[in-house]
Coordinates of C-alpha atoms and ligand atoms in Angstrom, one line a residue:
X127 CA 115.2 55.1 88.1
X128 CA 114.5 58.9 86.9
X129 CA 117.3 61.0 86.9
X130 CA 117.5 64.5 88.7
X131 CA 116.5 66.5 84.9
X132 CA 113.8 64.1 84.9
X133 CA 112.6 64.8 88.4
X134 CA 112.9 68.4 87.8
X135 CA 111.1 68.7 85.0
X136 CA 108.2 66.4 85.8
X137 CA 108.0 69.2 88.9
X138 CA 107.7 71.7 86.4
X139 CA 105.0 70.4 84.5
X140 CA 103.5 69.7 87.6
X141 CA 103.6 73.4 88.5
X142 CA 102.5 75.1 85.0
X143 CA 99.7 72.8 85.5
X144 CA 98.7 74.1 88.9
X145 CA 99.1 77.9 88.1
X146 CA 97.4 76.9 85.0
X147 CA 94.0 75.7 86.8
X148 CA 94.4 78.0 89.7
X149 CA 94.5 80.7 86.5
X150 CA 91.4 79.6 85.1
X151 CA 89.5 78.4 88.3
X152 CA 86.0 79.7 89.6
X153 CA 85.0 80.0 93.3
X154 CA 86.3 81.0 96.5
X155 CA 85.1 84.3 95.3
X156 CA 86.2 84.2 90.8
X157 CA 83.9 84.5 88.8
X158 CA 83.9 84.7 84.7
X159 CA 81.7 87.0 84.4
X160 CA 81.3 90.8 85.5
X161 CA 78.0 90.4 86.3
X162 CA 77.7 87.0 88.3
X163 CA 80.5 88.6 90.3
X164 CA 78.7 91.4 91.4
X165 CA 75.3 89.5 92.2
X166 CA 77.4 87.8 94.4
X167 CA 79.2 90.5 96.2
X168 CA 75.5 92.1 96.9
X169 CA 74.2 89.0 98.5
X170 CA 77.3 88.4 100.3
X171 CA 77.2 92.2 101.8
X172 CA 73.2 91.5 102.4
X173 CA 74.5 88.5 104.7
X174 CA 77.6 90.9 106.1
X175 CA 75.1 94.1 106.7
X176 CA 73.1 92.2 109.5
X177 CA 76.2 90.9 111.5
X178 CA 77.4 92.7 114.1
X179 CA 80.5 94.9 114.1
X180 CA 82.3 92.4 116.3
X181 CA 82.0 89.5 113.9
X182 CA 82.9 92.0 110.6
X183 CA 86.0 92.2 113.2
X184 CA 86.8 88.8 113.5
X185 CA 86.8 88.1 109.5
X186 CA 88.8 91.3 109.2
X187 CA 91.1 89.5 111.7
X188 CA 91.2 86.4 109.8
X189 CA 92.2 88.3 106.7
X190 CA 95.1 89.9 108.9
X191 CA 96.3 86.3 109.8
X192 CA 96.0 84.6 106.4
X193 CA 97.9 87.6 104.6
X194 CA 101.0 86.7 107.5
X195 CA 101.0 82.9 106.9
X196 CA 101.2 83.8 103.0
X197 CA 103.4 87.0 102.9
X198 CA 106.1 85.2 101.4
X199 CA 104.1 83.1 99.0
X200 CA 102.4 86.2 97.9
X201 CA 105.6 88.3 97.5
X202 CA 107.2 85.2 95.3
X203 CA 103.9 85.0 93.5
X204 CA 103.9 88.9 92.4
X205 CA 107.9 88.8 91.4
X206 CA 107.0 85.6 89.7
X207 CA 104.1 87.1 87.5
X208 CA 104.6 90.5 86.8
X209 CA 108.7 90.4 86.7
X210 CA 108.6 93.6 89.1
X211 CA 109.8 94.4 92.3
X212 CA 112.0 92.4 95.2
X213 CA 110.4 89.3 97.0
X214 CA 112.2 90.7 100.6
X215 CA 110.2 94.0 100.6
X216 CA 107.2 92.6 99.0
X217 CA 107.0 90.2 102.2
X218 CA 107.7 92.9 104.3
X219 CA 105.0 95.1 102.8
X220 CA 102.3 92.3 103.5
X221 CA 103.4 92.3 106.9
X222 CA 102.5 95.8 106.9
X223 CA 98.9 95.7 105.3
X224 CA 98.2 92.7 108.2
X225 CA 99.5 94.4 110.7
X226 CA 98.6 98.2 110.0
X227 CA 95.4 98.8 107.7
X228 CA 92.9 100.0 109.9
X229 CA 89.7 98.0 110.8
X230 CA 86.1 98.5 112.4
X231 CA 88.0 100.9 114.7
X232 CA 88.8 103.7 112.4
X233 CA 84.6 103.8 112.0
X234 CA 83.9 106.4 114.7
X235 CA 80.5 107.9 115.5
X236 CA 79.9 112.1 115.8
X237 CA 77.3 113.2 118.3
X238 CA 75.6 116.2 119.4
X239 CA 73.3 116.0 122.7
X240 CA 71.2 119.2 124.0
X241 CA 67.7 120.6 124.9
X242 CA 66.2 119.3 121.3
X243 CA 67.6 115.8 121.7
X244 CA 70.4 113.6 120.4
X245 CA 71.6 113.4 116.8
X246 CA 74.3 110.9 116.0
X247 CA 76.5 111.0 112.5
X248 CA 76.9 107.4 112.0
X249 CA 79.1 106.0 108.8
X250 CA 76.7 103.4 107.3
X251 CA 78.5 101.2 104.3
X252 CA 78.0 101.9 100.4
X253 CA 76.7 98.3 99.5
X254 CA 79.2 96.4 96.8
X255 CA 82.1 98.6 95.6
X256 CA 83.8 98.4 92.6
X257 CA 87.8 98.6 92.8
X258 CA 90.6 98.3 90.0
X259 CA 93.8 97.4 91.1
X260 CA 97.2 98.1 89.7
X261 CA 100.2 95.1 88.5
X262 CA 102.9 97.5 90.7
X263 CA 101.5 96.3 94.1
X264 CA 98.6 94.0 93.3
X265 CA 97.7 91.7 96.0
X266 CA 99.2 94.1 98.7
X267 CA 96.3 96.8 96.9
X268 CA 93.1 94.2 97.2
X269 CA 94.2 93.2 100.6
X270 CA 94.2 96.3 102.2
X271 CA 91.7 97.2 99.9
X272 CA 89.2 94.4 101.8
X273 CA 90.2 94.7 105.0
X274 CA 88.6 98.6 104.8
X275 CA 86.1 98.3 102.3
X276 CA 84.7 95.0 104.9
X277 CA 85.2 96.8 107.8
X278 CA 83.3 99.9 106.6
X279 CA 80.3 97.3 106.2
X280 CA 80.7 97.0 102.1
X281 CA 81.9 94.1 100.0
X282 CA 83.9 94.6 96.8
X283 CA 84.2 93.3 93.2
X284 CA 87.8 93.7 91.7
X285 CA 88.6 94.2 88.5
X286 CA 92.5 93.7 88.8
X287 CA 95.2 94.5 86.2
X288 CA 95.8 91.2 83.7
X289 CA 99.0 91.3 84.3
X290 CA 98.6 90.8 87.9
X291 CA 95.7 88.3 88.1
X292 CA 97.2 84.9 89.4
X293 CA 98.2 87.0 92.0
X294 CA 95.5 88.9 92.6
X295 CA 92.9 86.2 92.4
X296 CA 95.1 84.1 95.0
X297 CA 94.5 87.3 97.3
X298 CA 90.8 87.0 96.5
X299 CA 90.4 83.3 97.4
X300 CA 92.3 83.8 100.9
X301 CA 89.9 86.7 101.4
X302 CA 86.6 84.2 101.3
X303 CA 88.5 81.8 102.7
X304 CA 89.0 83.9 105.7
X305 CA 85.1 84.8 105.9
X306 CA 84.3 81.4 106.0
X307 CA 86.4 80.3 108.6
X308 CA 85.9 83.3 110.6
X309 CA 81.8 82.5 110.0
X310 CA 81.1 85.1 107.1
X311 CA 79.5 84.8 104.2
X312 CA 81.7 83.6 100.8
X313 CA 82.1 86.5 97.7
X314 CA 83.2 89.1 100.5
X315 CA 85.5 90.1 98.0
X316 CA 85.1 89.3 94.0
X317 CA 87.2 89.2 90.9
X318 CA 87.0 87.5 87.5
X319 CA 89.1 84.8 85.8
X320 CA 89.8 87.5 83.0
X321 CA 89.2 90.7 83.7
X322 CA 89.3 93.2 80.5
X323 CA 88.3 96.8 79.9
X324 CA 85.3 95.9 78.9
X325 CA 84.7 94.2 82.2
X326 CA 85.4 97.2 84.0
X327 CA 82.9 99.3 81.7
X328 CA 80.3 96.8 83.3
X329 CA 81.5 97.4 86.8
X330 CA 81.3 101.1 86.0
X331 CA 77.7 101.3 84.6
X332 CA 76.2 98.7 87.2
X333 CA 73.3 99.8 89.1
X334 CA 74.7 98.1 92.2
X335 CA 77.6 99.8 92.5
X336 CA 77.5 103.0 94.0
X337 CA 81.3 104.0 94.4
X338 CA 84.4 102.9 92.7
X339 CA 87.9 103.0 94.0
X340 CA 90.5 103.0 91.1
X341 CA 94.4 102.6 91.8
X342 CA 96.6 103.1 88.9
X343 CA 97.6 105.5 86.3
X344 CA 95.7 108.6 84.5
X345 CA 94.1 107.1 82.5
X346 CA 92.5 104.5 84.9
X347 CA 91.6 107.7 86.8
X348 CA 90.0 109.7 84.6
X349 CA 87.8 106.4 83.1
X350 CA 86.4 106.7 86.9
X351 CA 85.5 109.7 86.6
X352 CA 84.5 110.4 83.6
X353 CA 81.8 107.6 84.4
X354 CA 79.0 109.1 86.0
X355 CA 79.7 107.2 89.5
X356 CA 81.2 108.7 92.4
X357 CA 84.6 107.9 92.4
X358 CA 87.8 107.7 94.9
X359 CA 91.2 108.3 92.7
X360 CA 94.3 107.1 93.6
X361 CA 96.3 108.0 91.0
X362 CA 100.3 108.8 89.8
X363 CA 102.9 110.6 91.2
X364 CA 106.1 111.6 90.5
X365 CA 107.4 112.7 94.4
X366 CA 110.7 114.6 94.7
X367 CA 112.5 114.8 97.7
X368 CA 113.9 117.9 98.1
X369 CA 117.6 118.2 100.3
X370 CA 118.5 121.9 101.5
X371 CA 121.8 123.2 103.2
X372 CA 120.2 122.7 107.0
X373 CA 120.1 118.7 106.4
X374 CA 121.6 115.7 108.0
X375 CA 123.5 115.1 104.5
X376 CA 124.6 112.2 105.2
X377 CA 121.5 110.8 106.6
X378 CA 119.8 112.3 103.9
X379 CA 121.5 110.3 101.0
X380 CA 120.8 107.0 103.1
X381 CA 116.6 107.5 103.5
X382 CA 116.3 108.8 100.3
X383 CA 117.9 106.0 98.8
X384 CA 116.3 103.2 101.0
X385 CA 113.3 105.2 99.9
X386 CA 114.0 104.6 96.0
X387 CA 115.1 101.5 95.8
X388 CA 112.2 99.8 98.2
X389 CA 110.5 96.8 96.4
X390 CA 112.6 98.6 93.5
X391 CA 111.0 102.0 92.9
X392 CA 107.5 100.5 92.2
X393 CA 105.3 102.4 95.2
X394 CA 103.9 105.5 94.2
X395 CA 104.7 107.5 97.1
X396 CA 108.8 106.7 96.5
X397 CA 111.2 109.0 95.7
X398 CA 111.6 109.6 92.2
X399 CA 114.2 112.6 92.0
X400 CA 116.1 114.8 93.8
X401 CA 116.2 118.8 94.0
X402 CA 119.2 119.8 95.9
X403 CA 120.4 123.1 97.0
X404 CA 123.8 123.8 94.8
X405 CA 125.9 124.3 98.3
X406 CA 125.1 120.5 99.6
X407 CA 124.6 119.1 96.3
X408 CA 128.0 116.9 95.9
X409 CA 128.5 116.3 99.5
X410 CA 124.7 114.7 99.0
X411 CA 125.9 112.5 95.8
X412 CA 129.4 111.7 97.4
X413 CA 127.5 110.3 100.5
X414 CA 125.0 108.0 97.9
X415 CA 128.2 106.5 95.9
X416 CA 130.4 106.0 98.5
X417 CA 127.7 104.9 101.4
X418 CA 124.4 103.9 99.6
X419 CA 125.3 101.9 96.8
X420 CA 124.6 104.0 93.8
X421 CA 126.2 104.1 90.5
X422 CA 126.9 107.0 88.6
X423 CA 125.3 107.0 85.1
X424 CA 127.4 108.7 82.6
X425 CA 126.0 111.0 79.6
X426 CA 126.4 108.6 77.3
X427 CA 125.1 105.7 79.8
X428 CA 121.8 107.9 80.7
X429 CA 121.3 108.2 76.9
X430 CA 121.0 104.8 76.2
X431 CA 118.8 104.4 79.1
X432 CA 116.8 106.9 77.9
X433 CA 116.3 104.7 74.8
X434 CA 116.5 101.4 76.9
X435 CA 113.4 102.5 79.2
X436 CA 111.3 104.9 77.5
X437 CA 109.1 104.5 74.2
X438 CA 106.7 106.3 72.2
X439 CA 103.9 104.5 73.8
X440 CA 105.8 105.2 77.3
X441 CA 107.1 103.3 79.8
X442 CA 109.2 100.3 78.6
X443 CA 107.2 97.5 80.9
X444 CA 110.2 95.2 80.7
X445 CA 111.9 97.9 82.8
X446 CA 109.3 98.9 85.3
X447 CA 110.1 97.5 88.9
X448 CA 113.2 95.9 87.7
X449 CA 116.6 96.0 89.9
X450 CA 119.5 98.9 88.8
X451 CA 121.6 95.9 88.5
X452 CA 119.3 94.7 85.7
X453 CA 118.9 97.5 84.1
X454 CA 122.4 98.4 83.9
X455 CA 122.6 95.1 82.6
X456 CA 120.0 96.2 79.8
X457 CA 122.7 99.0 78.7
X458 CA 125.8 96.9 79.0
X459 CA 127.2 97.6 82.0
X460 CA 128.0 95.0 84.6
X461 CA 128.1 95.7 88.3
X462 CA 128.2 93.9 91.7
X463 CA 125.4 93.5 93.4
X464 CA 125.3 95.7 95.4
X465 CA 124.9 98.7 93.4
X466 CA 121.0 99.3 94.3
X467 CA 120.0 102.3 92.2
X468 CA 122.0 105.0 89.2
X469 CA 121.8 108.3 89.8
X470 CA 122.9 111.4 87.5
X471 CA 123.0 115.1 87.8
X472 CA 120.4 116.7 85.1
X473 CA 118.2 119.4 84.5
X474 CA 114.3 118.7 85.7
X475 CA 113.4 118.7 82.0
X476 CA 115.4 115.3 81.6
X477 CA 113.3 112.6 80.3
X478 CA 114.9 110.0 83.4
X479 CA 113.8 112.9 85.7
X480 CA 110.1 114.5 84.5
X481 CA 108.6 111.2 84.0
X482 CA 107.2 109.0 86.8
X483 CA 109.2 106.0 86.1
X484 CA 109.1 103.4 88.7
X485 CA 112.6 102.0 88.9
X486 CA 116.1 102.8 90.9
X487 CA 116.5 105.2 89.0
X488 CA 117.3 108.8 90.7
X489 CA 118.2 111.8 88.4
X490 CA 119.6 114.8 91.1
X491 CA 118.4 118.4 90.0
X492 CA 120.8 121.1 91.5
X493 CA 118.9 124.2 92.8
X494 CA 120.4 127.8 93.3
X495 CA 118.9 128.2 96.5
X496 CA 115.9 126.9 98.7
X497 CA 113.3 128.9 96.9
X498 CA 114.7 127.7 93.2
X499 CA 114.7 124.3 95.1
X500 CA 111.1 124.2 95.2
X501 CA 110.1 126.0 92.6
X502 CA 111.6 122.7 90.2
X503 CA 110.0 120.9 93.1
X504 CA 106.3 121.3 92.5
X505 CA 107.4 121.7 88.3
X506 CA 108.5 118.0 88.7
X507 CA 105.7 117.0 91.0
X508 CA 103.4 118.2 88.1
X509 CA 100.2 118.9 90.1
X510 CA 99.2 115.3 91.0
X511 CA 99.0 116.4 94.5
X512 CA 100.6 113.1 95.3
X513 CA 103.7 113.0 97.5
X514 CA 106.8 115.2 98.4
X515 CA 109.7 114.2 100.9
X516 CA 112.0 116.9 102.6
X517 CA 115.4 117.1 103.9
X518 CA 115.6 119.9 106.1
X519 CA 115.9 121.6 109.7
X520 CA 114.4 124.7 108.9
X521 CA 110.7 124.4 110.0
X522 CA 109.9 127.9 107.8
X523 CA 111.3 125.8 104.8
X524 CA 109.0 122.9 105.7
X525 CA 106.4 124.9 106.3
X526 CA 107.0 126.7 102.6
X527 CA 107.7 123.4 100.6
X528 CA 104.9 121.9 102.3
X529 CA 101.9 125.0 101.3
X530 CA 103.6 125.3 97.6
X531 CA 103.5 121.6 97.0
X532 CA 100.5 120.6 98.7
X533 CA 100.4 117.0 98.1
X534 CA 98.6 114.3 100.3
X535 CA 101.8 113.0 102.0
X536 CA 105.0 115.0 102.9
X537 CA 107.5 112.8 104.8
X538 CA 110.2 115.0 106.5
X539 CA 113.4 113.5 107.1
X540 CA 112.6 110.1 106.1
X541 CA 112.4 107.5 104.0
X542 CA 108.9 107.7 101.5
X543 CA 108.0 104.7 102.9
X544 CA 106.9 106.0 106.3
X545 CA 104.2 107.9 105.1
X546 CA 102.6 104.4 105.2
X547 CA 103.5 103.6 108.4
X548 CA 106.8 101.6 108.2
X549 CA 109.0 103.2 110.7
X550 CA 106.7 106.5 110.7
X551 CA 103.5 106.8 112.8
X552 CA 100.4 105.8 111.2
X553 CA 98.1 103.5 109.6
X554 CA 98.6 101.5 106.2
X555 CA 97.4 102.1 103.1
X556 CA 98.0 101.2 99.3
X557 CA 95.6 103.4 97.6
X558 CA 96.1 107.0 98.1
X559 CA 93.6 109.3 97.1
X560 CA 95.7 112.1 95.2
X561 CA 93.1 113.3 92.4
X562 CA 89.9 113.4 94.4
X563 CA 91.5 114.3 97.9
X564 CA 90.6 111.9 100.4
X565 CA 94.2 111.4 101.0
X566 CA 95.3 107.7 102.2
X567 CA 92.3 105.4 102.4
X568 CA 91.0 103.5 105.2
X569 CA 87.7 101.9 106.1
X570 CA 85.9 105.6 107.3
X571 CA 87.1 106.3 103.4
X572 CA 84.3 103.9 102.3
X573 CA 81.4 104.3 104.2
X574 CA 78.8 107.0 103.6
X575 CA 77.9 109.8 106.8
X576 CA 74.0 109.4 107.7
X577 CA 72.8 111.4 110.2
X578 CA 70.4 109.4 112.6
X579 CA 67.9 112.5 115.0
X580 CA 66.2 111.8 117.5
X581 CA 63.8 114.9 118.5
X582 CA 63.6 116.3 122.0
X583 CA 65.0 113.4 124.0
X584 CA 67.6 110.8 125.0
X585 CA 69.9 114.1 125.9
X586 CA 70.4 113.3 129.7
X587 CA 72.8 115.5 130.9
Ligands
NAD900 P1 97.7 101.2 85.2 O1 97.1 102.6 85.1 O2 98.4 100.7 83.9 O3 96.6 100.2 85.6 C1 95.9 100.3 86.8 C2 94.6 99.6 86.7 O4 93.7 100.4 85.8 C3 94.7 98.2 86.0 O5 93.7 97.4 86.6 C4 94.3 98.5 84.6 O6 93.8 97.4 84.0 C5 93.2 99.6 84.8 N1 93.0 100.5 83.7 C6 94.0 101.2 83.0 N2 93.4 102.0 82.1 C7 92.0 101.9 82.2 C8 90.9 102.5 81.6 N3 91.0 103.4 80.7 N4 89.7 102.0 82.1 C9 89.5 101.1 83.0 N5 90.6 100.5 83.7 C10 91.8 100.9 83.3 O7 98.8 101.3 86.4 P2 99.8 100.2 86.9 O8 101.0 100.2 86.0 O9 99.2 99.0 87.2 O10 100.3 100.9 88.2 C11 101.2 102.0 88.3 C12 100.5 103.4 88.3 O11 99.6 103.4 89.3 C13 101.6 104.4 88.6 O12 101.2 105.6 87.8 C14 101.4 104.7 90.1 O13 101.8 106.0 90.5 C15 99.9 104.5 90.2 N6 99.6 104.1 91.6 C16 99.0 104.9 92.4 C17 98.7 104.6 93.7 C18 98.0 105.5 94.6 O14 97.7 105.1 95.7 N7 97.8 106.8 94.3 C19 99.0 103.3 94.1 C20 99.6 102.4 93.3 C21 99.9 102.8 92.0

């Protein structure tokens, strides 16, 4: 008879073995080389480019169902791998790329009809894209990522973070998956067993790829367009929500930490600091520590953060994504559970506060008034033109913040989170276009506008 420790760990090996092949597997879409991958992906979007718009539909409506049956494995699969983020609000993010990224419908014809005939701007696909993907939100990124890219007409070869790429690659396999059952071709969407930088460099100089779509830091960014190919940018932020005197306070503290601390800091478009006008400042921090679950990081405490989650290279990667439990944890200090993100008062120069960290971490500037309030602002939002969130009644404050900052998303009394469409209007999207200004990306984002004339007829008005 085998005991329990026996069971348990013949389940274990069981399961390093399993990841272990699923790691290094080929098919459904993986390939091991660059190359093969993207041979594929163009005979896979020769197949997709002569079905009709109704059946790219229904394989964008498989994907939609197959990212819902495996939300949870997914989520589990991500917190797993990369250490980051929390396995509730991963789930509920894959909910949200199912149920909002936008499909065949967000394709939409212009015409012009008169006395010299009918022209029609129609939005035509780009053939086989090329897409890098980021560890922080890695199969929610190719997911919503494929159900645009496939709707616009194009398929897409991935070249994923490393540190992502069980997960990633399990998003690529339900992708073909999907196309087949849904009668598509397979390699819809492509990805390697090991993808490198040098793999990338091949995506970037291939003659089939006419447009890349990179999602990640600078320096991902600037490789894209630094390389000769057009290129779509979604790149850093470092989003401050500003609070003036004309706010909800107390509803205030509550978004803008259920902002921070969803799936643990890692989106983009989350708050990463606060400017507050000096009058509501403390009524603002009172509401987070009593209400919201926040700890307050001494001097001494926010300098041995300091040392715990920055290095010379940058972010400490053990860090990233990681819960404020945790990372007090990492310093010494033990707290309950349900202490869900530190916060400190500090000046904007404060290492915790200028740098785009990713974690429940929330440093609270105090402004003089509401035009010192944004002037630290748009200093701490350093020009990325990513994302701002407001706290205000005033609509001539909005209107200021909103023309000084001008970022691609400006929540206003909400939580960051519904700029992407949970519980704000709007679609879904996990690549917004910050450095080359498409703003959040949906299928119209990756198509190209050809203009189709007909000469002195089919106007029949
Ligand atoms: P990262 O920049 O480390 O990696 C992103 C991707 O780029 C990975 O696939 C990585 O392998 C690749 N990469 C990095 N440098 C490269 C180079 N020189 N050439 C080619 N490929 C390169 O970012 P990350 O840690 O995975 O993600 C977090 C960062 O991404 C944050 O700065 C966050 O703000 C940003 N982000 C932005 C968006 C957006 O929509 N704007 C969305 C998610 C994340």
């Amino acid at each position: 008879m085998l005991n329990e420790e026996a069971v348990q760990s013949i389940v274990r090996e069981v399961v390093a073995k399993l990841q272990l092949s699923d790691e290094t597997e080929t098919g459904k879409g993986i390939f091991t080389d660059m190359n093969e991958a993207i041979a594929a992906a163009k005979k896979a979007q020769a197949v997709l480019r002569r079905m009709s718009m109704d059946q790219r539909e229904k394989i964008i409506s498989a994907i939609r169902q197959k990212t819902l049956a495996n939300a949870e494995t997914l989520a589990r699969m991500g917190v797993d791998e990369t250490g980051m983020g929390n396995v509730g609000h991963k789930i509920l993010k894959h909910r949200l790329v199912a149920e909002k990224t936008p499909g065949t419908e967000d394709i939409q014809t212009v015409a012009w009809s008169g006395d010299r005939g009918l022209t029609l701007v129609e939005m035509g696909p780009f053939g086989v894209i090329g897409a890098i993907t980021p560890c922080t939100n890695p199969s929610e990124t190719i997911l919503c990522n494929s159900i645009g890219m496939i709707a616009g007409g194009n398929t897409v070869v991935f070249n994923p973070h490393p540190a992502a790429i069980r997960t990633s690659n399990f998003a690529v396999r339900l992708i073909n998956e999907a196309s087949i059952e849904a009668g598509g071709p397979e390699n819809v969407a492509c990805s390697l067993v090991k993808p490198t930088l040098q793999s990338s460099e091949v995506m970037m100089k291939h003659k089939d790829i006419p447009l890349i779509v990179a999602t990640g830091g600078p320096g991902v960014v600037t490789a894209v367009l630094s390389s000769g190919r057009r290129g779509i940018g979604a790149g850093a932020g470092n989003p401050p929500a500003l609070v003036d005197e004309t706010a909800d306070i107390r509803k205030a503290a509550e978004d803008i930490v259920n902002g921070c601390t969803f799936d643990n800091n890692l989106p983009c478009i989350a708050e990463k600091e606060v400017v507050a006008v000096d009058s509501i400042a403390d009524e603002l921090m009172h509401y987070m520590l009593t209400e919201q679950g926040c700890y307050l990081a001494s001097k001494e405490e926010q300098e041995r953060l300091i040392q715990t989650v920055l290095t010379p290279k940058g972010l400490n990667r053990k860090c990233v994504g990681r819960s404020a439990k945790v990372l007090l944890g990492m310093i010494g200090v033990d707290v309950p559970d349900s202490i869900r993100c530190i916060i400190f008062e500090g000046e904007k120069e404060h290492p915790l506060i200028a740098t785009e960290l990713m974690m429940p971490i929330l440093g609270i500037v105090r402004a003089k008034d509401f035009d010192d309030a944004v002037e630290k602002a748009v200093w701490l939002e350093h020009g990325n033109r990513h994302s701002a969130h407001i706290h205000s009644k005033n609509v001539d404050n909005i209107t200021k913040y909103a023309k000084a900052i001008d970022t691609a998303i400006l929540v206003k009394n909400g939580p960051s989170y519904a700029a992407i469409g949970f519980g704000g209007e709007g679609f879904c999207t996990f690549t917004i276009a910050s450095r080359t200004g498409e703003g959040l990306t949906s299928a119209a984002t990756f198509t190209k506008r050809r203009r189709c004339v007909m000469s002195d007829s089919l106007c029949i008005r």
